[in-house]
């Protein structure tokens, strides 16, 4: 990581100013530094080093989708259609966009993100430049459970495992999604939204973009709502805006959306609880109140099998 940071910063400077040695006072800094991603900004350019081992063909197909004219009002377009390689990591370049203000939750753009999701889900994936892989939502949930199993024993792990075990195979990344596939983001939350200089909200982070169940993109806010962590009025704003924009993941006629949201929301709840326990064990600390909320939800889910809606309803 030490050698990667200056090299990544030099890439951003090179794209912004055509020199890797710029000493200007343009806005700059590290936006993210995690094992799965390092992101830096210089001026109006953002450089991202993707997770080690990221398959280049899949990332190239996802970049092509983000650059497709048919998604110009939905996804932030990359500055280059091909990833570069730095220190054995694939690197992509992007224009900078302002993120959602975490200190102003009342201004959270629920309607905007719902409308963007509906546009994404309505876009025919067959018309994109390159075939897309499956979206990585179930894969990431399965990886979270695998990490939980590899960590030291914890008393909260048992209900999480039981809740995972009652999910259908496709939601555990053990079988293909059985329904009609749609273009999906794969890891939707408010942190995946930026406002451009043209004053437009767009979705970012294509690492999990692909085809699959569009309800997965609604699953995180649905899970937070079900756990009492998202206000009913915020959930209603989000769901109503998605329906108004023609989103195909839930019934358009105002019918109960939960039969199609139940399985993905359960999977995201398990994923969140599994990661929380793993981090708590690594930090040698107790679960906090929010983390306990997700574990408690897993206890309830393990006792009640999921409501499996017919895949034709999606």
PDB file of C-alpha atoms in Angstrom:
ATOM      1  CA  UNK A   1       0.000   0.000   0.000  1.00  0.00           C
ATOM      2  CA  UNK A   2       2.859   2.396   0.785  1.00  0.00           C
ATOM      3  CA  UNK A   3       4.234   2.303  -2.767  1.00  0.00           C
ATOM      4  CA  UNK A   4       0.790   2.283  -4.336  1.00  0.00           C
ATOM      5  CA  UNK A   5      -0.383   5.591  -2.864  1.00  0.00           C
ATOM      6  CA  UNK A   6       2.237   7.874  -4.466  1.00  0.00           C
ATOM      7  CA  UNK A   7       1.951   6.007  -7.753  1.00  0.00           C
ATOM      8  CA  UNK A   8      -1.826   6.359  -7.743  1.00  0.00           C
ATOM      9  CA  UNK A   9      -1.563  10.056  -6.863  1.00  0.00           C
ATOM     10  CA  UNK A  10       0.882  10.542  -9.739  1.00  0.00           C
ATOM     11  CA  UNK A  11      -1.655   8.968 -12.113  1.00  0.00           C
ATOM     12  CA  UNK A  12      -4.332  11.419 -10.996  1.00  0.00           C
ATOM     13  CA  UNK A  13      -1.960  14.362 -11.379  1.00  0.00           C
ATOM     14  CA  UNK A  14      -0.861  13.166 -14.808  1.00  0.00           C
ATOM     15  CA  UNK A  15      -4.450  13.016 -16.013  1.00  0.00           C
ATOM     16  CA  UNK A  16      -5.344  16.373 -14.435  1.00  0.00           C
ATOM     17  CA  UNK A  17      -2.250  18.361 -15.443  1.00  0.00           C
ATOM     18  CA  UNK A  18      -0.264  16.137 -17.856  1.00  0.00           C
ATOM     19  CA  UNK A  19       2.525  15.892 -15.310  1.00  0.00           C
ATOM     20  CA  UNK A  20       2.934  13.440 -12.395  1.00  0.00           C
ATOM     21  CA  UNK A  21       4.927  15.991 -10.374  1.00  0.00           C
ATOM     22  CA  UNK A  22       2.390  18.787  -9.977  1.00  0.00           C
ATOM     23  CA  UNK A  23       2.841  20.812  -6.779  1.00  0.00           C
ATOM     24  CA  UNK A  24      -0.260  22.958  -7.212  1.00  0.00           C
ATOM     25  CA  UNK A  25      -2.795  23.673  -4.485  1.00  0.00           C
ATOM     26  CA  UNK A  26      -5.708  22.000  -6.279  1.00  0.00           C
ATOM     27  CA  UNK A  27      -8.036  19.936  -4.059  1.00  0.00           C
ATOM     28  CA  UNK A  28      -6.430  16.587  -3.341  1.00  0.00           C
ATOM     29  CA  UNK A  29      -6.344  13.754  -0.843  1.00  0.00           C
ATOM     30  CA  UNK A  30      -7.073  10.123  -0.088  1.00  0.00           C
ATOM     31  CA  UNK A  31     -10.810   9.408  -0.411  1.00  0.00           C
ATOM     32  CA  UNK A  32     -10.598   5.723   0.583  1.00  0.00           C
ATOM     33  CA  UNK A  33      -7.868   3.391   1.791  1.00  0.00           C
ATOM     34  CA  UNK A  34      -9.187  -0.131   2.317  1.00  0.00           C
ATOM     35  CA  UNK A  35      -7.852  -3.594   1.447  1.00  0.00           C
ATOM     36  CA  UNK A  36     -10.335  -3.783  -1.445  1.00  0.00           C
ATOM     37  CA  UNK A  37      -9.833  -0.250  -2.820  1.00  0.00           C
ATOM     38  CA  UNK A  38      -7.613   2.802  -2.662  1.00  0.00           C
ATOM     39  CA  UNK A  39      -9.066   6.023  -4.065  1.00  0.00           C
ATOM     40  CA  UNK A  40      -7.279   9.375  -4.385  1.00  0.00           C
ATOM     41  CA  UNK A  41      -8.300  12.734  -5.773  1.00  0.00           C
ATOM     42  CA  UNK A  42      -6.295  15.472  -7.430  1.00  0.00           C
ATOM     43  CA  UNK A  43      -8.139  18.492  -8.843  1.00  0.00           C
ATOM     44  CA  UNK A  44     -11.077  17.124 -10.858  1.00  0.00           C
ATOM     45  CA  UNK A  45      -9.634  13.630 -11.300  1.00  0.00           C
ATOM     46  CA  UNK A  46     -10.163  10.567  -9.125  1.00  0.00           C
ATOM     47  CA  UNK A  47      -7.908   7.517  -9.440  1.00  0.00           C
ATOM     48  CA  UNK A  48      -9.048   4.187  -8.038  1.00  0.00           C
ATOM     49  CA  UNK A  49      -6.960   1.070  -7.433  1.00  0.00           C
ATOM     50  CA  UNK A  50      -9.340  -1.878  -7.456  1.00  0.00           C
ATOM     51  CA  UNK A  51      -9.161  -4.951  -5.238  1.00  0.00           C
ATOM     52  CA  UNK A  52      -6.211  -7.298  -5.717  1.00  0.00           C
ATOM     53  CA  UNK A  53      -7.107 -10.066  -8.134  1.00  0.00           C
ATOM     54  CA  UNK A  54      -9.884  -8.117  -9.886  1.00  0.00           C
ATOM     55  CA  UNK A  55     -10.462  -9.857 -13.257  1.00  0.00           C
ATOM     56  CA  UNK A  56      -9.518  -7.454 -16.041  1.00  0.00           C
ATOM     57  CA  UNK A  57     -12.122  -8.663 -18.599  1.00  0.00           C
ATOM     58  CA  UNK A  58     -14.971  -8.174 -16.114  1.00  0.00           C
ATOM     59  CA  UNK A  59     -13.753  -4.709 -15.088  1.00  0.00           C
ATOM     60  CA  UNK A  60     -13.317  -3.727 -18.750  1.00  0.00           C
ATOM     61  CA  UNK A  61     -16.915  -4.790 -19.503  1.00  0.00           C
ATOM     62  CA  UNK A  62     -18.158  -2.769 -16.531  1.00  0.00           C
ATOM     63  CA  UNK A  63     -16.185   0.281 -17.679  1.00  0.00           C
ATOM     64  CA  UNK A  64     -17.708  -0.063 -21.140  1.00  0.00           C
ATOM     65  CA  UNK A  65     -21.189  -0.104 -19.601  1.00  0.00           C
ATOM     66  CA  UNK A  66     -20.451   3.035 -17.548  1.00  0.00           C
ATOM     67  CA  UNK A  67     -19.216   4.766 -20.716  1.00  0.00           C
ATOM     68  CA  UNK A  68     -22.234   3.733 -22.813  1.00  0.00           C
ATOM     69  CA  UNK A  69     -24.282   6.702 -24.065  1.00  0.00           C
ATOM     70  CA  UNK A  70     -27.481   4.978 -22.976  1.00  0.00           C
ATOM     71  CA  UNK A  71     -26.352   5.231 -19.343  1.00  0.00           C
ATOM     72  CA  UNK A  72     -25.008   8.789 -19.466  1.00  0.00           C
ATOM     73  CA  UNK A  73     -27.825  10.021 -17.201  1.00  0.00           C
ATOM     74  CA  UNK A  74     -27.396   7.143 -14.755  1.00  0.00           C
ATOM     75  CA  UNK A  75     -23.743   6.155 -14.242  1.00  0.00           C
ATOM     76  CA  UNK A  76     -20.702   8.394 -13.904  1.00  0.00           C
ATOM     77  CA  UNK A  77     -18.632   7.801 -17.051  1.00  0.00           C
ATOM     78  CA  UNK A  78     -14.927   6.906 -16.687  1.00  0.00           C
ATOM     79  CA  UNK A  79     -12.169   9.089 -18.121  1.00  0.00           C
ATOM     80  CA  UNK A  80     -10.617   6.060 -19.810  1.00  0.00           C
ATOM     81  CA  UNK A  81     -12.275   2.988 -21.293  1.00  0.00           C
ATOM     82  CA  UNK A  82      -9.404   0.686 -20.306  1.00  0.00           C
ATOM     83  CA  UNK A  83      -7.974   0.008 -16.851  1.00  0.00           C
ATOM     84  CA  UNK A  84      -4.272   0.607 -16.257  1.00  0.00           C
ATOM     85  CA  UNK A  85      -2.058  -1.488 -14.001  1.00  0.00           C
ATOM     86  CA  UNK A  86      -0.027  -0.184 -11.068  1.00  0.00           C
ATOM     87  CA  UNK A  87       1.832  -2.376  -8.586  1.00  0.00           C
ATOM     88  CA  UNK A  88      -0.205  -5.386  -9.784  1.00  0.00           C
ATOM     89  CA  UNK A  89      -3.496  -3.539  -9.192  1.00  0.00           C
ATOM     90  CA  UNK A  90      -5.976  -2.472 -11.853  1.00  0.00           C
ATOM     91  CA  UNK A  91      -6.526   1.306 -11.835  1.00  0.00           C
ATOM     92  CA  UNK A  92      -9.343   3.381 -13.315  1.00  0.00           C
ATOM     93  CA  UNK A  93      -9.709   7.165 -13.682  1.00  0.00           C
ATOM     94  CA  UNK A  94     -12.907   9.144 -13.079  1.00  0.00           C
ATOM     95  CA  UNK A  95     -14.149  12.732 -12.919  1.00  0.00           C
ATOM     96  CA  UNK A  96     -14.666  14.000  -9.381  1.00  0.00           C
ATOM     97  CA  UNK A  97     -18.205  14.319  -8.054  1.00  0.00           C
ATOM     98  CA  UNK A  98     -19.349  15.629  -4.671  1.00  0.00           C
ATOM     99  CA  UNK A  99     -20.651  12.869  -2.361  1.00  0.00           C
ATOM    100  CA  UNK A 100     -23.813  12.897  -0.271  1.00  0.00           C
ATOM    101  CA  UNK A 101     -23.387  14.995   2.875  1.00  0.00           C
ATOM    102  CA  UNK A 102     -23.280  12.508   5.746  1.00  0.00           C
ATOM    103  CA  UNK A 103     -23.732  15.316   8.275  1.00  0.00           C
ATOM    104  CA  UNK A 104     -27.126  16.285   6.817  1.00  0.00           C
ATOM    105  CA  UNK A 105     -29.273  13.121   6.862  1.00  0.00           C
ATOM    106  CA  UNK A 106     -32.445  15.144   6.299  1.00  0.00           C
ATOM    107  CA  UNK A 107     -31.121  16.081   2.860  1.00  0.00           C
ATOM    108  CA  UNK A 108     -30.477  12.472   1.813  1.00  0.00           C
ATOM    109  CA  UNK A 109     -31.470  12.248  -1.885  1.00  0.00           C
ATOM    110  CA  UNK A 110     -33.767   9.211  -1.608  1.00  0.00           C
ATOM    111  CA  UNK A 111     -35.890  10.189  -4.599  1.00  0.00           C
ATOM    112  CA  UNK A 112     -32.840  10.810  -6.768  1.00  0.00           C
ATOM    113  CA  UNK A 113     -31.147   7.490  -6.034  1.00  0.00           C
ATOM    114  CA  UNK A 114     -34.432   5.624  -6.542  1.00  0.00           C
ATOM    115  CA  UNK A 115     -34.926   7.284  -9.931  1.00  0.00           C
ATOM    116  CA  UNK A 116     -31.371   6.434 -10.986  1.00  0.00           C
ATOM    117  CA  UNK A 117     -31.897   2.823  -9.942  1.00  0.00           C
ATOM    118  CA  UNK A 118     -35.105   2.579 -11.946  1.00  0.00           C
ATOM    119  CA  UNK A 119     -33.307   3.925 -15.029  1.00  0.00           C
ATOM    120  CA  UNK A 120     -30.485   1.439 -14.551  1.00  0.00           C
ATOM    121  CA  UNK A 121     -32.846  -1.498 -14.125  1.00  0.00           C
ATOM    122  CA  UNK A 122     -34.839  -0.503 -17.220  1.00  0.00           C
ATOM    123  CA  UNK A 123     -31.745  -0.322 -19.455  1.00  0.00           C
ATOM    124  CA  UNK A 124     -31.491  -3.400 -21.729  1.00  0.00           C
ATOM    125  CA  UNK A 125     -28.188  -5.026 -20.832  1.00  0.00           C
ATOM    126  CA  UNK A 126     -28.108  -6.873 -24.154  1.00  0.00           C
ATOM    127  CA  UNK A 127     -27.532  -3.552 -25.930  1.00  0.00           C
ATOM    128  CA  UNK A 128     -24.295  -2.733 -24.118  1.00  0.00           C
ATOM    129  CA  UNK A 129     -20.906  -2.889 -25.833  1.00  0.00           C
ATOM    130  CA  UNK A 130     -19.655  -5.972 -23.962  1.00  0.00           C
ATOM    131  CA  UNK A 131     -21.510  -8.800 -22.169  1.00  0.00           C
ATOM    132  CA  UNK A 132     -21.638  -8.127 -18.438  1.00  0.00           C
ATOM    133  CA  UNK A 133     -20.931 -10.733 -15.747  1.00  0.00           C
ATOM    134  CA  UNK A 134     -23.491 -11.419 -13.016  1.00  0.00           C
ATOM    135  CA  UNK A 135     -23.789  -8.626 -10.473  1.00  0.00           C
ATOM    136  CA  UNK A 136     -21.730  -9.412  -7.404  1.00  0.00           C
ATOM    137  CA  UNK A 137     -24.270  -8.871  -4.606  1.00  0.00           C
ATOM    138  CA  UNK A 138     -24.713 -12.560  -3.696  1.00  0.00           C
ATOM    139  CA  UNK A 139     -20.969 -13.143  -4.086  1.00  0.00           C
ATOM    140  CA  UNK A 140     -20.187 -10.389  -1.591  1.00  0.00           C
ATOM    141  CA  UNK A 141     -22.725 -11.738   0.882  1.00  0.00           C
ATOM    142  CA  UNK A 142     -21.168 -15.211   0.595  1.00  0.00           C
ATOM    143  CA  UNK A 143     -17.696 -13.744   1.110  1.00  0.00           C
ATOM    144  CA  UNK A 144     -18.865 -12.000   4.285  1.00  0.00           C
ATOM    145  CA  UNK A 145     -20.157 -15.307   5.657  1.00  0.00           C
ATOM    146  CA  UNK A 146     -16.893 -17.028   4.668  1.00  0.00           C
ATOM    147  CA  UNK A 147     -14.942 -14.373   6.578  1.00  0.00           C
ATOM    148  CA  UNK A 148     -17.177 -14.939   9.601  1.00  0.00           C
ATOM    149  CA  UNK A 149     -16.467 -18.669   9.461  1.00  0.00           C
ATOM    150  CA  UNK A 150     -12.730 -18.020   9.258  1.00  0.00           C
ATOM    151  CA  UNK A 151     -12.647 -15.780  12.332  1.00  0.00           C
ATOM    152  CA  UNK A 152     -12.554 -16.749  15.991  1.00  0.00           C
ATOM    153  CA  UNK A 153     -15.789 -18.186  17.448  1.00  0.00           C
ATOM    154  CA  UNK A 154     -18.342 -15.614  18.586  1.00  0.00           C
ATOM    155  CA  UNK A 155     -21.701 -16.224  20.328  1.00  0.00           C
ATOM    156  CA  UNK A 156     -23.536 -14.070  17.766  1.00  0.00           C
ATOM    157  CA  UNK A 157     -22.303 -16.150  14.830  1.00  0.00           C
ATOM    158  CA  UNK A 158     -24.831 -18.952  15.305  1.00  0.00           C
ATOM    159  CA  UNK A 159     -28.034 -16.996  14.483  1.00  0.00           C
ATOM    160  CA  UNK A 160     -26.272 -15.405  11.510  1.00  0.00           C
ATOM    161  CA  UNK A 161     -25.346 -18.833  10.179  1.00  0.00           C
ATOM    162  CA  UNK A 162     -28.903 -20.097  10.682  1.00  0.00           C
ATOM    163  CA  UNK A 163     -30.383 -17.103   8.865  1.00  0.00           C
ATOM    164  CA  UNK A 164     -27.947 -17.707   6.016  1.00  0.00           C
ATOM    165  CA  UNK A 165     -28.863 -21.365   5.821  1.00  0.00           C
ATOM    166  CA  UNK A 166     -32.570 -20.764   5.133  1.00  0.00           C
ATOM    167  CA  UNK A 167     -31.885 -18.552   2.100  1.00  0.00           C
ATOM    168  CA  UNK A 168     -32.273 -20.002  -1.404  1.00  0.00           C
ATOM    169  CA  UNK A 169     -29.114 -21.152  -3.189  1.00  0.00           C
ATOM    170  CA  UNK A 170     -28.986 -18.230  -5.638  1.00  0.00           C
ATOM    171  CA  UNK A 171     -28.923 -15.694  -2.789  1.00  0.00           C
ATOM    172  CA  UNK A 172     -25.973 -17.584  -1.246  1.00  0.00           C
ATOM    173  CA  UNK A 173     -24.097 -17.455  -4.591  1.00  0.00           C
ATOM    174  CA  UNK A 174     -24.460 -21.219  -4.974  1.00  0.00           C
ATOM    175  CA  UNK A 175     -26.667 -21.127  -8.101  1.00  0.00           C
ATOM    176  CA  UNK A 176     -27.529 -18.657 -10.879  1.00  0.00           C
ATOM    177  CA  UNK A 177     -30.319 -16.175 -10.285  1.00  0.00           C
ATOM    178  CA  UNK A 178     -33.441 -17.982 -11.576  1.00  0.00           C
ATOM    179  CA  UNK A 179     -35.489 -14.965 -12.671  1.00  0.00           C
ATOM    180  CA  UNK A 180     -35.302 -12.621 -15.663  1.00  0.00           C
ATOM    181  CA  UNK A 181     -31.984 -10.737 -15.296  1.00  0.00           C
ATOM    182  CA  UNK A 182     -31.823  -6.954 -15.228  1.00  0.00           C
ATOM    183  CA  UNK A 183     -28.912  -4.553 -15.217  1.00  0.00           C
ATOM    184  CA  UNK A 184     -28.046  -4.029 -11.524  1.00  0.00           C
ATOM    185  CA  UNK A 185     -25.628  -1.918  -9.510  1.00  0.00           C
ATOM    186  CA  UNK A 186     -24.918  -4.700  -7.010  1.00  0.00           C
ATOM    187  CA  UNK A 187     -23.889  -2.611  -3.967  1.00  0.00           C
ATOM    188  CA  UNK A 188     -26.329   0.262  -3.687  1.00  0.00           C
ATOM    189  CA  UNK A 189     -26.177   2.723  -0.782  1.00  0.00           C
ATOM    190  CA  UNK A 190     -26.091   6.519  -0.532  1.00  0.00           C
ATOM    191  CA  UNK A 191     -22.295   6.488  -0.644  1.00  0.00           C
ATOM    192  CA  UNK A 192     -22.580   5.355  -4.268  1.00  0.00           C
ATOM    193  CA  UNK A 193     -24.040   8.684  -5.350  1.00  0.00           C
ATOM    194  CA  UNK A 194     -22.226  11.862  -6.425  1.00  0.00           C
ATOM    195  CA  UNK A 195     -23.310  15.265  -7.677  1.00  0.00           C
ATOM    196  CA  UNK A 196     -21.456  16.392 -10.804  1.00  0.00           C
ATOM    197  CA  UNK A 197     -20.404  19.975 -11.670  1.00  0.00           C
ATOM    198  CA  UNK A 198     -23.434  19.989 -14.005  1.00  0.00           C
ATOM    199  CA  UNK A 199     -25.590  19.571 -10.856  1.00  0.00           C
ATOM    200  CA  UNK A 200     -26.713  16.022 -11.678  1.00  0.00           C
ATOM    201  CA  UNK A 201     -26.758  13.055  -9.325  1.00  0.00           C
ATOM    202  CA  UNK A 202     -25.123   9.948 -10.811  1.00  0.00           C
ATOM    203  CA  UNK A 203     -24.281   6.468  -9.526  1.00  0.00           C
ATOM    204  CA  UNK A 204     -20.634   5.514  -9.029  1.00  0.00           C
ATOM    205  CA  UNK A 205     -18.621   2.383  -8.174  1.00  0.00           C
ATOM    206  CA  UNK A 206     -19.051  -0.223 -10.910  1.00  0.00           C
ATOM    207  CA  UNK A 207     -17.125  -3.022  -9.201  1.00  0.00           C
ATOM    208  CA  UNK A 208     -20.307  -5.032  -8.626  1.00  0.00           C
ATOM    209  CA  UNK A 209     -22.259  -3.945 -11.724  1.00  0.00           C
ATOM    210  CA  UNK A 210     -23.838  -6.779 -13.707  1.00  0.00           C
ATOM    211  CA  UNK A 211     -26.983  -8.731 -14.419  1.00  0.00           C
ATOM    212  CA  UNK A 212     -29.282 -10.277 -11.834  1.00  0.00           C
ATOM    213  CA  UNK A 213     -32.144  -9.548  -9.451  1.00  0.00           C
ATOM    214  CA  UNK A 214     -32.965  -5.814  -9.444  1.00  0.00           C
ATOM    215  CA  UNK A 215     -34.531  -6.181  -5.988  1.00  0.00           C
ATOM    216  CA  UNK A 216     -30.993  -6.629  -4.637  1.00  0.00           C
ATOM    217  CA  UNK A 217     -30.372  -2.932  -5.260  1.00  0.00           C
ATOM    218  CA  UNK A 218     -33.322  -2.075  -3.014  1.00  0.00           C
ATOM    219  CA  UNK A 219     -32.295  -4.574  -0.359  1.00  0.00           C
ATOM    220  CA  UNK A 220     -30.015  -2.450   1.811  1.00  0.00           C
ATOM    221  CA  UNK A 221     -32.562   0.325   2.483  1.00  0.00           C
ATOM    222  CA  UNK A 222     -35.230  -2.380   2.821  1.00  0.00           C
ATOM    223  CA  UNK A 223     -33.128  -4.201   5.423  1.00  0.00           C
ATOM    224  CA  UNK A 224     -32.471  -0.996   7.355  1.00  0.00           C
ATOM    225  CA  UNK A 225     -36.174  -0.197   7.280  1.00  0.00           C
ATOM    226  CA  UNK A 226     -37.064  -3.711   8.491  1.00  0.00           C
ATOM    227  CA  UNK A 227     -34.531  -3.374  11.322  1.00  0.00           C
ATOM    228  CA  UNK A 228     -35.946  -0.019  12.394  1.00  0.00           C
ATOM    229  CA  UNK A 229     -32.852   1.930  11.318  1.00  0.00           C
ATOM    230  CA  UNK A 230     -34.473   3.752   8.387  1.00  0.00           C
ATOM    231  CA  UNK A 231     -37.503   5.914   9.086  1.00  0.00           C
ATOM    232  CA  UNK A 232     -40.766   4.733   7.485  1.00  0.00           C
ATOM    233  CA  UNK A 233     -41.168   8.058   5.679  1.00  0.00           C
ATOM    234  CA  UNK A 234     -37.683   7.762   4.140  1.00  0.00           C
ATOM    235  CA  UNK A 235     -38.381   4.211   2.991  1.00  0.00           C
ATOM    236  CA  UNK A 236     -41.721   5.340   1.536  1.00  0.00           C
ATOM    237  CA  UNK A 237     -40.070   8.227  -0.332  1.00  0.00           C
ATOM    238  CA  UNK A 238     -37.500   5.855  -1.799  1.00  0.00           C
ATOM    239  CA  UNK A 239     -40.002   3.156  -2.783  1.00  0.00           C
ATOM    240  CA  UNK A 240     -42.563   5.580  -4.234  1.00  0.00           C
ATOM    241  CA  UNK A 241     -39.919   7.346  -6.324  1.00  0.00           C
ATOM    242  CA  UNK A 242     -38.651   4.016  -7.655  1.00  0.00           C
ATOM    243  CA  UNK A 243     -42.180   2.998  -8.667  1.00  0.00           C
ATOM    244  CA  UNK A 244     -42.915   6.414 -10.197  1.00  0.00           C
ATOM    245  CA  UNK A 245     -39.807   6.047 -12.380  1.00  0.00           C
ATOM    246  CA  UNK A 246     -40.957   2.666 -13.664  1.00  0.00           C
ATOM    247  CA  UNK A 247     -38.580   0.496 -11.667  1.00  0.00           C
ATOM    248  CA  UNK A 248     -39.215  -3.187 -12.482  1.00  0.00           C
ATOM    249  CA  UNK A 249     -38.046  -4.741  -9.203  1.00  0.00           C
ATOM    250  CA  UNK A 250     -41.369  -4.346  -7.352  1.00  0.00           C
ATOM    251  CA  UNK A 251     -45.031  -4.417  -8.424  1.00  0.00           C
ATOM    252  CA  UNK A 252     -46.019  -1.127 -10.027  1.00  0.00           C
ATOM    253  CA  UNK A 253     -49.640  -1.243  -8.831  1.00  0.00           C
ATOM    254  CA  UNK A 254     -48.919  -0.461  -5.195  1.00  0.00           C
ATOM    255  CA  UNK A 255     -49.083  -4.104  -4.101  1.00  0.00           C
ATOM    256  CA  UNK A 256     -46.977  -5.251  -1.158  1.00  0.00           C
ATOM    257  CA  UNK A 257     -43.346  -5.187  -2.368  1.00  0.00           C
ATOM    258  CA  UNK A 258     -42.040  -7.396   0.412  1.00  0.00           C
ATOM    259  CA  UNK A 259     -42.493 -10.788  -1.317  1.00  0.00           C
ATOM    260  CA  UNK A 260     -39.847  -9.763  -3.882  1.00  0.00           C
ATOM    261  CA  UNK A 261     -37.655  -7.847  -1.412  1.00  0.00           C
ATOM    262  CA  UNK A 262     -37.646 -10.444   1.361  1.00  0.00           C
ATOM    263  CA  UNK A 263     -34.810 -12.700   0.181  1.00  0.00           C
ATOM    264  CA  UNK A 264     -32.369  -9.927  -0.881  1.00  0.00           C
ATOM    265  CA  UNK A 265     -33.090  -7.941   2.293  1.00  0.00           C
ATOM    266  CA  UNK A 266     -32.414 -11.035   4.394  1.00  0.00           C
ATOM    267  CA  UNK A 267     -29.148 -11.651   2.541  1.00  0.00           C
ATOM    268  CA  UNK A 268     -27.990  -8.047   3.107  1.00  0.00           C
ATOM    269  CA  UNK A 269     -28.926  -8.336   6.784  1.00  0.00           C
ATOM    270  CA  UNK A 270     -26.821 -11.481   7.121  1.00  0.00           C
ATOM    271  CA  UNK A 271     -23.949  -9.840   5.241  1.00  0.00           C
ATOM    272  CA  UNK A 272     -24.048  -6.787   7.502  1.00  0.00           C
ATOM    273  CA  UNK A 273     -24.208  -8.880  10.674  1.00  0.00           C
ATOM    274  CA  UNK A 274     -21.387 -11.175   9.519  1.00  0.00           C
ATOM    275  CA  UNK A 275     -19.094  -8.254   8.733  1.00  0.00           C
ATOM    276  CA  UNK A 276     -19.976  -6.589  12.039  1.00  0.00           C
ATOM    277  CA  UNK A 277     -19.012  -9.683  14.041  1.00  0.00           C
ATOM    278  CA  UNK A 278     -15.788 -10.119  12.059  1.00  0.00           C
ATOM    279  CA  UNK A 279     -14.780  -6.504  12.741  1.00  0.00           C
ATOM    280  CA  UNK A 280     -15.734  -6.771  16.418  1.00  0.00           C
ATOM    281  CA  UNK A 281     -13.603  -9.883  16.872  1.00  0.00           C
ATOM    282  CA  UNK A 282     -10.671  -8.257  15.042  1.00  0.00           C
ATOM    283  CA  UNK A 283     -10.992  -5.166  17.225  1.00  0.00           C
ATOM    284  CA  UNK A 284     -11.450  -7.203  20.409  1.00  0.00           C
ATOM    285  CA  UNK A 285     -14.590  -5.270  21.258  1.00  0.00           C
ATOM    286  CA  UNK A 286     -18.270  -5.906  21.877  1.00  0.00           C
ATOM    287  CA  UNK A 287     -20.901  -5.389  19.210  1.00  0.00           C
ATOM    288  CA  UNK A 288     -22.403  -1.921  19.261  1.00  0.00           C
ATOM    289  CA  UNK A 289     -26.137  -1.224  19.351  1.00  0.00           C
ATOM    290  CA  UNK A 290     -26.613  -1.073  15.574  1.00  0.00           C
ATOM    291  CA  UNK A 291     -24.603  -4.263  15.054  1.00  0.00           C
ATOM    292  CA  UNK A 292     -26.691  -6.032  17.697  1.00  0.00           C
ATOM    293  CA  UNK A 293     -29.805  -4.919  15.807  1.00  0.00           C
ATOM    294  CA  UNK A 294     -28.704  -6.863  12.715  1.00  0.00           C
ATOM    295  CA  UNK A 295     -27.810  -9.954  14.754  1.00  0.00           C
ATOM    296  CA  UNK A 296     -31.236  -9.812  16.425  1.00  0.00           C
ATOM    297  CA  UNK A 297     -32.820  -9.589  12.980  1.00  0.00           C
ATOM    298  CA  UNK A 298     -30.921 -12.738  11.990  1.00  0.00           C
ATOM    299  CA  UNK A 299     -32.361 -14.538  15.027  1.00  0.00           C
ATOM    300  CA  UNK A 300     -35.873 -13.643  13.872  1.00  0.00           C
ATOM    301  CA  UNK A 301     -35.165 -14.568  10.254  1.00  0.00           C
ATOM    302  CA  UNK A 302     -33.770 -17.960  11.201  1.00  0.00           C
ATOM    303  CA  UNK A 303     -37.074 -18.799  12.886  1.00  0.00           C
ATOM    304  CA  UNK A 304     -39.252 -17.783   9.929  1.00  0.00           C
ATOM    305  CA  UNK A 305     -38.406 -19.104   6.425  1.00  0.00           C
ATOM    306  CA  UNK A 306     -38.221 -16.489   3.641  1.00  0.00           C
ATOM    307  CA  UNK A 307     -41.287 -15.671   1.562  1.00  0.00           C
ATOM    308  CA  UNK A 308     -40.212 -16.930  -1.866  1.00  0.00           C
ATOM    309  CA  UNK A 309     -42.089 -14.996  -4.543  1.00  0.00           C
ATOM    310  CA  UNK A 310     -42.432 -16.472  -8.035  1.00  0.00           C
ATOM    311  CA  UNK A 311     -39.524 -15.182 -10.142  1.00  0.00           C
ATOM    312  CA  UNK A 312     -41.950 -14.132 -12.873  1.00  0.00           C
ATOM    313  CA  UNK A 313     -43.129 -11.250 -10.689  1.00  0.00           C
ATOM    314  CA  UNK A 314     -39.806  -9.468 -11.118  1.00  0.00           C
TER     315      UNK A 314
END
